[in-house]
């Protein structure tokens, strides 16, 4: 299990390029062993062409065969053992415990997709039987189901080196749908990318999958990623990362001769509203939980609560004092890489320099070691929030802004002014919630997940999850990148009209040989 630093292209390893880079330990800024070879454009093209060739075979694999592949990937990731945990922790500065739980989540989502494939009803089969006696014209036989799109390009984020990376949710959902993948390895955790690629290759071999079903190319410059996006045989993109990266890829894909769907999951500030009675009754508890949520993983979660709306009442000052005290006691934590740390510092400086609109209430402990970031708590007014767009922008890291409203009208106006976010949260008693149904109605139009009395960090991988939301949280609000519904990003519907039985896919045959749930003449049945 020795790292080679090479690219994984359709079952072979390759290092034709001259450009190299190294993994960096963000805890002390030291270089890690192994030199990584950035893929050449020829290597990227080879990966995409092989993925396209593999699609002809992989798209016909049964649900059971694909399920076995996904389960085997999960098992092979576990078989990497401590080597994976140690390398991943060294490359990201995230503690081993966090990596172990992220590995469990990564394996869990692969296995969850496997159960969906074995059950089979996800294809959303619909059958309208013929009406031969219909007047004035008879109706033909129509049968509908979801089918995979083709080879998919995947870009993972630095903050989830396993769960949103090489074998993360995007890869799991694309492979589940029947699409081969070409993954752009993240330069912030290249060794982790290689180890997981080894596991996927082993699983592909063991479960008899075509070689081009999986490739991973390294790159520390945008050219590698762009070559994937622009390749004519790539038919969709799954991206998790910054707004800048997500939009660059979205725009490039739309300007292709053949535009393709891009699912960019980008930044979000996840507004939290603490309603009056909840503030009065649970001030201490909420102040502590808020601090924990903002500083968890050095604040590097896309669901980090970056805006906290509060009413300017007699309980406000006490809450702010409690929260400030918790922030001040927080240790500085390693951020994922130099770029993220310096973007965070610039964001803090920008907020702190706008003294007329923003007040720094508290700063956590600091450290000059590696790329460590300190917690920051700011305060502004709803009046400023409504006027100034920069107050709604994500500052990726352990910071949050309290937004103080002088009236309920100001609170509602702030919510109305908001752009799209992944989540919005309300803390409230039953009474509070009944008094703020108008706020809930506004927020329903702004986010993908609406939460009551829980903080938004922690995204459950389940059937009912939505990890998405209106722009600019994502480039496509009609989807989710977490949970089993993520599979539909990489499929399209097809209708078979008047087909003879023997030419129909198993899912649509009249006797329902797979026993799946189908909508037959308007009625759901197996
Ligand atoms: P990133 O810098 O955008 O990088 C993500 C990937 O995209 C990398 O492989 C990167 O490669 C590539 N990339 C970036 N810009 C590109 C461009 N212009 N052309 C081609 N490829 C490009 O993001 P990150 O630092 O990994 O993650 C931090 C951000 O992700 C935060 O803003 C966070 O909120 C967001 N995030 C969102 C979610 C979500 O679900 N919405 C989840 C996690 C994180 P190179 O480095 O080689 O350019």
CSV table of N, CA, C and O in Angstrom, one decimal, residues 37-98:
chain,number,residue,atom,x,y,z
A,37,UNK,N,2.2,13.5,-9.3
A,37,UNK,CA,2.4,14.0,-10.7
A,37,UNK,C,1.1,14.5,-11.2
A,37,UNK,O,0.1,13.8,-11.2
A,38,UNK,N,1.1,15.8,-11.5
A,38,UNK,CA,-0.2,16.4,-12.1
A,38,UNK,C,-0.4,15.7,-13.5
A,38,UNK,O,0.5,15.4,-14.2
A,39,UNK,N,-1.7,15.3,-13.7
A,39,UNK,CA,-2.0,14.6,-15.0
A,39,UNK,C,-1.8,15.6,-16.2
A,39,UNK,O,-2.0,16.8,-16.1
A,40,UNK,N,-1.4,15.0,-17.3
A,40,UNK,CA,-1.3,15.8,-18.5
A,40,UNK,C,-2.7,15.8,-19.2
A,40,UNK,O,-3.6,15.0,-18.8
A,41,UNK,N,-2.9,16.7,-20.1
A,41,UNK,CA,-4.2,16.7,-20.8
A,41,UNK,C,-4.4,15.4,-21.5
A,41,UNK,O,-5.6,14.9,-21.5
A,42,UNK,N,-3.4,14.8,-22.1
A,42,UNK,CA,-3.5,13.5,-22.7
A,42,UNK,C,-4.0,12.4,-21.7
A,42,UNK,O,-4.9,11.6,-22.0
A,43,UNK,N,-3.5,12.5,-20.5
A,43,UNK,CA,-3.9,11.5,-19.5
A,43,UNK,C,-5.4,11.7,-19.1
A,43,UNK,O,-6.2,10.8,-18.9
A,44,UNK,N,-5.8,13.0,-19.0
A,44,UNK,CA,-7.2,13.3,-18.7
A,44,UNK,C,-8.1,12.8,-19.8
A,44,UNK,O,-9.1,12.1,-19.6
A,45,UNK,N,-7.7,13.0,-21.1
A,45,UNK,CA,-8.5,12.6,-22.2
A,45,UNK,C,-8.6,11.1,-22.2
A,45,UNK,O,-9.7,10.5,-22.6
A,46,UNK,N,-7.5,10.4,-21.9
A,46,UNK,CA,-7.5,8.9,-21.9
A,46,UNK,C,-8.5,8.4,-20.8
A,46,UNK,O,-9.3,7.5,-21.1
A,47,UNK,N,-8.5,9.1,-19.6
A,47,UNK,CA,-9.4,8.7,-18.6
A,47,UNK,C,-10.9,8.9,-19.0
A,47,UNK,O,-11.7,8.0,-18.8
A,48,UNK,N,-11.2,10.0,-19.7
A,48,UNK,CA,-12.6,10.3,-20.1
A,48,UNK,C,-13.0,9.4,-21.2
A,48,UNK,O,-14.1,8.9,-21.2
A,49,UNK,N,-12.1,9.1,-22.2
A,49,UNK,CA,-12.4,8.2,-23.3
A,49,UNK,C,-12.7,6.7,-22.7
A,49,UNK,O,-13.7,6.1,-23.1
A,50,UNK,N,-11.9,6.3,-21.8
A,50,UNK,CA,-12.0,5.0,-21.2
A,50,UNK,C,-13.3,4.9,-20.4
A,50,UNK,O,-14.0,3.9,-20.4
A,51,UNK,N,-13.7,6.0,-19.7
A,51,UNK,CA,-14.9,6.0,-19.0
A,51,UNK,C,-16.1,5.9,-20.0
A,51,UNK,O,-17.1,5.2,-19.7
A,52,UNK,N,-16.0,6.6,-21.1
A,52,UNK,CA,-17.1,6.5,-22.1
A,52,UNK,C,-17.2,5.1,-22.6
A,52,UNK,O,-18.3,4.5,-22.8
A,53,UNK,N,-16.1,4.4,-22.9
A,53,UNK,CA,-16.1,3.0,-23.4
A,53,UNK,C,-16.7,2.1,-22.3
A,53,UNK,O,-17.5,1.3,-22.6
A,54,UNK,N,-16.3,2.4,-21.1
A,54,UNK,CA,-16.9,1.5,-20.0
A,54,UNK,C,-18.4,1.7,-19.8
A,54,UNK,O,-19.1,0.8,-19.4
A,55,UNK,N,-18.9,2.9,-20.2
A,55,UNK,CA,-20.3,3.1,-20.0
A,55,UNK,C,-21.2,2.1,-20.7
A,55,UNK,O,-22.2,1.7,-20.3
A,56,UNK,N,-20.7,1.7,-21.9
A,56,UNK,CA,-21.4,0.8,-22.8
A,56,UNK,C,-21.7,-0.5,-22.0
A,56,UNK,O,-22.7,-1.2,-22.2
A,57,UNK,N,-20.7,-0.9,-21.1
A,57,UNK,CA,-20.9,-2.1,-20.4
A,57,UNK,C,-21.5,-1.9,-19.0
A,57,UNK,O,-22.5,-2.5,-18.6
A,58,UNK,N,-21.0,-0.8,-18.3
A,58,UNK,CA,-21.5,-0.6,-17.0
A,58,UNK,C,-23.0,-0.2,-16.9
A,58,UNK,O,-23.7,-0.6,-15.9
A,59,UNK,N,-23.5,0.5,-17.9
A,59,UNK,CA,-24.9,0.9,-17.8
A,59,UNK,C,-25.8,-0.3,-17.8
A,59,UNK,O,-27.0,-0.2,-17.4
A,60,UNK,N,-25.3,-1.4,-18.3
A,60,UNK,CA,-26.2,-2.6,-18.4
A,60,UNK,C,-26.0,-3.5,-17.2
A,60,UNK,O,-26.7,-4.6,-17.1
A,61,UNK,N,-25.1,-3.2,-16.2
A,61,UNK,CA,-25.0,-4.0,-15.0
A,61,UNK,C,-26.3,-3.9,-14.2
A,61,UNK,O,-26.9,-2.9,-14.1
A,62,UNK,N,-26.6,-5.1,-13.6
A,62,UNK,CA,-27.9,-5.1,-12.9
A,62,UNK,C,-27.7,-4.3,-11.5
A,62,UNK,O,-26.6,-4.1,-11.1
A,63,UNK,N,-28.8,-4.0,-10.9
A,63,UNK,CA,-28.8,-3.4,-9.6
A,63,UNK,C,-27.9,-4.2,-8.6
A,63,UNK,O,-27.1,-3.6,-7.8
A,64,UNK,N,-28.1,-5.5,-8.6
A,64,UNK,CA,-27.4,-6.4,-7.7
A,64,UNK,C,-25.9,-6.3,-8.0
A,64,UNK,O,-25.0,-6.3,-7.0
A,65,UNK,N,-25.5,-6.3,-9.3
A,65,UNK,CA,-24.0,-6.2,-9.6
A,65,UNK,C,-23.4,-4.9,-9.1
A,65,UNK,O,-22.3,-4.9,-8.6
A,66,UNK,N,-24.1,-3.8,-9.4
A,66,UNK,CA,-23.6,-2.5,-9.0
A,66,UNK,C,-23.6,-2.4,-7.4
A,66,UNK,O,-22.7,-1.8,-6.9
A,67,UNK,N,-24.6,-3.0,-6.8
A,67,UNK,CA,-24.6,-3.0,-5.3
A,67,UNK,C,-23.4,-3.7,-4.7
A,67,UNK,O,-22.8,-3.3,-3.8
A,68,UNK,N,-23.1,-4.8,-5.4
A,68,UNK,CA,-21.9,-5.6,-4.9
A,68,UNK,C,-20.6,-4.8,-5.1
A,68,UNK,O,-19.8,-4.7,-4.2
A,69,UNK,N,-20.5,-4.0,-6.2
A,69,UNK,CA,-19.4,-3.1,-6.4
A,69,UNK,C,-19.3,-2.1,-5.3
A,69,UNK,O,-18.2,-1.9,-4.7
A,70,UNK,N,-20.4,-1.4,-5.0
A,70,UNK,CA,-20.4,-0.4,-4.0
A,70,UNK,C,-20.0,-0.9,-2.6
A,70,UNK,O,-19.2,-0.3,-1.9
A,71,UNK,N,-20.6,-2.1,-2.3
A,71,UNK,CA,-20.3,-2.7,-1.0
A,71,UNK,C,-18.8,-3.1,-0.9
A,71,UNK,O,-18.2,-2.9,0.1
A,72,UNK,N,-18.3,-3.5,-2.0
A,72,UNK,CA,-16.9,-3.9,-2.1
A,72,UNK,C,-16.0,-2.7,-1.9
A,72,UNK,O,-14.9,-2.8,-1.3
A,73,UNK,N,-16.3,-1.6,-2.5
A,73,UNK,CA,-15.5,-0.4,-2.4
A,73,UNK,C,-15.5,0.0,-0.9
A,73,UNK,O,-14.4,0.3,-0.3
A,74,UNK,N,-16.7,-0.1,-0.2
A,74,UNK,CA,-16.7,0.3,1.2
A,74,UNK,C,-15.8,-0.7,2.0
A,74,UNK,O,-15.0,-0.2,2.8
A,75,UNK,N,-15.8,-1.9,1.7
A,75,UNK,CA,-15.0,-2.9,2.4
A,75,UNK,C,-13.5,-2.7,2.2
A,75,UNK,O,-12.7,-2.7,3.1
A,76,UNK,N,-13.2,-2.3,0.9
A,76,UNK,CA,-11.8,-2.1,0.6
A,76,UNK,C,-11.2,-0.8,1.2
A,76,UNK,O,-10.1,-0.7,1.6
A,77,UNK,N,-12.1,0.2,1.4
A,77,UNK,CA,-11.7,1.4,2.1
A,77,UNK,C,-11.4,1.0,3.6
A,77,UNK,O,-10.3,1.5,4.1
A,78,UNK,N,-12.2,0.2,4.2
A,78,UNK,CA,-11.9,-0.2,5.5
A,78,UNK,C,-10.6,-1.0,5.6
A,78,UNK,O,-9.8,-0.8,6.5
A,79,UNK,N,-10.4,-1.8,4.6
A,79,UNK,CA,-9.1,-2.7,4.5
A,79,UNK,C,-7.9,-1.8,4.4
A,79,UNK,O,-6.8,-2.3,4.7
A,80,UNK,N,-8.0,-0.5,4.0
A,80,UNK,CA,-6.8,0.3,4.0
A,80,UNK,C,-6.3,0.6,5.4
A,80,UNK,O,-5.1,0.9,5.6
A,81,UNK,N,-7.1,0.4,6.4
A,81,UNK,CA,-6.7,0.4,7.8
A,81,UNK,C,-6.2,1.8,8.2
A,81,UNK,O,-6.6,2.8,7.7
A,82,UNK,N,-5.2,1.7,9.2
A,82,UNK,CA,-4.7,2.9,9.8
A,82,UNK,C,-3.9,3.8,8.8
A,82,UNK,O,-3.7,5.0,9.0
A,83,UNK,N,-3.4,3.2,7.7
A,83,UNK,CA,-2.6,3.9,6.8
A,83,UNK,C,-3.4,5.1,6.3
A,83,UNK,O,-3.0,6.2,6.1
A,84,UNK,N,-4.7,4.8,6.0
A,84,UNK,CA,-5.6,5.8,5.5
A,84,UNK,C,-5.9,6.9,6.5
A,84,UNK,O,-5.8,8.1,6.3
A,85,UNK,N,-6.1,6.5,7.7
A,85,UNK,CA,-6.4,7.4,8.8
A,85,UNK,C,-5.3,8.3,9.1
A,85,UNK,O,-5.4,9.6,9.2
A,86,UNK,N,-4.1,7.7,9.1
A,86,UNK,CA,-2.9,8.6,9.4
A,86,UNK,C,-2.6,9.6,8.3
A,86,UNK,O,-2.3,10.7,8.6
A,87,UNK,N,-2.6,9.1,7.1
A,87,UNK,CA,-2.3,10.0,6.0
A,87,UNK,C,-3.3,11.1,5.9
A,87,UNK,O,-3.0,12.3,5.7
A,88,UNK,N,-4.6,10.7,6.0
A,88,UNK,CA,-5.6,11.7,5.8
A,88,UNK,C,-5.5,12.8,7.0
A,88,UNK,O,-5.7,14.0,6.7
A,89,UNK,N,-5.3,12.3,8.2
A,89,UNK,CA,-5.1,13.2,9.3
A,89,UNK,C,-3.9,14.2,9.1
A,89,UNK,O,-4.0,15.4,9.3
A,90,UNK,N,-2.8,13.6,8.6
A,90,UNK,CA,-1.6,14.4,8.3
A,90,UNK,C,-1.9,15.5,7.2
A,90,UNK,O,-1.4,16.6,7.3
A,91,UNK,N,-2.6,15.1,6.2
A,91,UNK,CA,-2.9,16.0,5.1
A,91,UNK,C,-3.9,17.1,5.4
A,91,UNK,O,-3.9,18.1,4.7
A,92,UNK,N,-4.8,16.9,6.3
A,92,UNK,CA,-5.9,17.8,6.6
A,92,UNK,C,-5.8,18.5,7.9
A,92,UNK,O,-6.5,19.5,8.1
A,93,UNK,N,-5.0,18.0,8.8
A,93,UNK,CA,-5.0,18.6,10.2
A,93,UNK,C,-6.2,18.2,11.0
A,93,UNK,O,-6.3,18.6,12.1
A,94,UNK,N,-7.1,17.3,10.4
A,94,UNK,CA,-8.2,16.9,11.2
A,94,UNK,C,-7.9,15.7,12.1
A,94,UNK,O,-7.1,14.9,11.7
A,95,UNK,N,-8.4,15.7,13.3
A,95,UNK,CA,-8.0,14.6,14.2
A,95,UNK,C,-8.4,13.3,13.8
A,95,UNK,O,-9.4,13.1,13.0
A,96,UNK,N,-7.6,12.2,14.2
A,96,UNK,CA,-7.9,10.9,13.7
A,96,UNK,C,-9.3,10.4,14.0
A,96,UNK,O,-10.0,9.8,13.1
A,97,UNK,N,-9.9,10.8,15.1
A,97,UNK,CA,-11.2,10.5,15.5
A,97,UNK,C,-12.2,11.0,14.5
A,97,UNK,O,-13.2,10.3,14.1
A,98,UNK,N,-12.0,12.2,14.0
A,98,UNK,CA,-12.9,12.8,13.0
A,98,UNK,C,-12.8,12.0,11.7
A,98,UNK,O,-13.8,11.7,11.0
